[in-house]
Amino acid sequence: MQRYSRDINLYISIGQAYLLLRNYDESETYIREAININPKSSEAYCLLGNNYSDQKRDTEAIEFYKKAIELTSKNEELGLIYYNIGYSYISIYDN
């Protein structure tokens, strides 16, 4: 992967785009680079959780969502993260 800049938002956006295209490996590469740039990015950890959840790897997704909760300071993000965790638990127990 060519390094474009140290702008975390760029890597998160590219990671989101690949996630929408269901290209999970590329998505994860860019999201992990965002985490390398800012290891305290709750948004990046939540997105990585989404990546794993979309692949039905819900146990791993939950761990990333929990990390996002630890790091977030924004109450408005917490609702979405808790929703994502709940959805992952439902997926685990439905299978």
Tab-separated table of C-alpha atoms in Angstrom:
chain	number	residue	atom	x	y	z
A	1	MET	CA	0.000	0.000	0.000
A	2	GLN	CA	1.379	3.366	-0.979
A	3	ARG	CA	1.311	5.865	1.819
A	4	TYR	CA	-0.660	8.923	0.736
A	5	SER	CA	-0.458	11.036	3.846
A	6	ARG	CA	-0.750	10.876	7.592
A	7	ASP	CA	-4.372	12.028	7.431
A	8	ILE	CA	-6.399	9.470	9.367
A	9	ASN	CA	-9.640	10.628	7.726
A	10	LEU	CA	-8.281	9.666	4.309
A	11	TYR	CA	-7.535	6.119	5.452
A	12	ILE	CA	-10.882	5.777	7.221
A	13	SER	CA	-12.715	6.975	4.106
A	14	ILE	CA	-10.861	4.565	1.838
A	15	GLY	CA	-11.479	1.760	4.341
A	16	GLN	CA	-15.201	2.591	4.352
A	17	ALA	CA	-15.304	2.596	0.559
A	18	TYR	CA	-13.695	-0.839	0.346
A	19	LEU	CA	-16.071	-2.092	3.035
A	20	LEU	CA	-19.055	-0.934	0.969
A	21	LEU	CA	-17.567	-2.820	-1.987
A	22	ARG	CA	-17.193	-5.891	0.272
A	23	ASN	CA	-13.460	-5.922	-0.346
A	24	TYR	CA	-12.730	-6.801	3.270
A	25	ASP	CA	-8.983	-7.320	2.979
A	26	GLU	CA	-8.353	-3.917	1.421
A	27	SER	CA	-10.761	-2.317	3.856
A	28	GLU	CA	-8.903	-3.807	6.804
A	29	THR	CA	-5.545	-2.687	5.414
A	30	TYR	CA	-6.646	0.950	5.291
A	31	ILE	CA	-8.454	0.850	8.624
A	32	ARG	CA	-5.408	-0.642	10.333
A	33	GLU	CA	-3.262	2.085	8.822
A	34	ALA	CA	-5.671	4.625	10.309
A	35	ILE	CA	-5.160	2.921	13.672
A	36	ASN	CA	-1.384	3.095	13.184
A	37	ILE	CA	-1.722	6.835	12.589
A	38	ASN	CA	-3.964	7.314	15.630
A	39	PRO	CA	-4.200	4.319	17.979
A	40	LYS	CA	-6.878	6.160	19.974
A	41	SER	CA	-9.350	6.481	17.099
A	42	SER	CA	-12.647	5.017	18.263
A	43	GLU	CA	-14.031	5.546	14.763
A	44	ALA	CA	-11.348	3.334	13.224
A	45	TYR	CA	-11.926	0.549	15.769
A	46	CYS	CA	-15.679	0.712	15.218
A	47	LEU	CA	-15.173	0.506	11.457
A	48	LEU	CA	-12.860	-2.473	11.891
A	49	GLY	CA	-15.601	-4.083	13.958
A	50	ASN	CA	-18.032	-3.437	11.105
A	51	ASN	CA	-15.604	-5.081	8.698
A	52	TYR	CA	-15.483	-8.234	10.822
A	53	SER	CA	-19.227	-8.194	11.486
A	54	ASP	CA	-19.961	-8.060	7.755
A	55	GLN	CA	-17.827	-11.183	7.372
A	56	LYS	CA	-19.848	-12.953	10.109
A	57	ARG	CA	-16.777	-12.865	12.360
A	58	ASP	CA	-18.861	-11.473	15.183
A	59	THR	CA	-16.720	-12.572	18.120
A	60	GLU	CA	-13.793	-10.604	16.706
A	61	ALA	CA	-16.070	-7.693	15.813
A	62	ILE	CA	-17.233	-7.435	19.429
A	63	GLU	CA	-13.635	-7.052	20.623
A	64	PHE	CA	-13.096	-4.117	18.255
A	65	TYR	CA	-16.383	-2.531	19.324
A	66	LYS	CA	-15.352	-2.839	22.976
A	67	LYS	CA	-12.065	-1.116	22.159
A	68	ALA	CA	-14.013	1.663	20.420
A	69	ILE	CA	-16.137	2.133	23.552
A	70	GLU	CA	-12.999	2.425	25.698
A	71	LEU	CA	-11.638	5.138	23.425
A	72	THR	CA	-14.702	7.218	22.627
A	73	SER	CA	-15.457	10.422	24.447
A	74	LYS	CA	-18.520	11.239	22.358
A	75	ASN	CA	-21.845	10.132	23.756
A	76	GLU	CA	-23.459	10.196	20.322
A	77	GLU	CA	-21.028	7.493	19.120
A	78	LEU	CA	-21.773	5.201	22.054
A	79	GLY	CA	-25.317	4.407	20.937
A	80	LEU	CA	-24.165	3.195	17.541
A	81	ILE	CA	-21.315	1.154	18.992
A	82	TYR	CA	-23.596	-0.519	21.542
A	83	TYR	CA	-26.108	-1.221	18.766
A	84	ASN	CA	-23.339	-2.880	16.739
A	85	ILE	CA	-22.294	-5.023	19.711
A	86	GLY	CA	-25.892	-6.090	20.276
A	87	TYR	CA	-26.294	-6.999	16.629
A	88	SER	CA	-23.101	-9.087	16.756
A	89	TYR	CA	-24.268	-10.948	19.875
A	90	ILE	CA	-27.599	-11.692	18.202
A	91	SER	CA	-25.748	-13.035	15.150
A	92	ILE	CA	-23.606	-15.288	17.328
A	93	TYR	CA	-26.543	-16.753	19.239
A	94	ASP	CA	-28.766	-17.137	16.180
A	95	ASN	CA	-26.236	-19.475	14.584
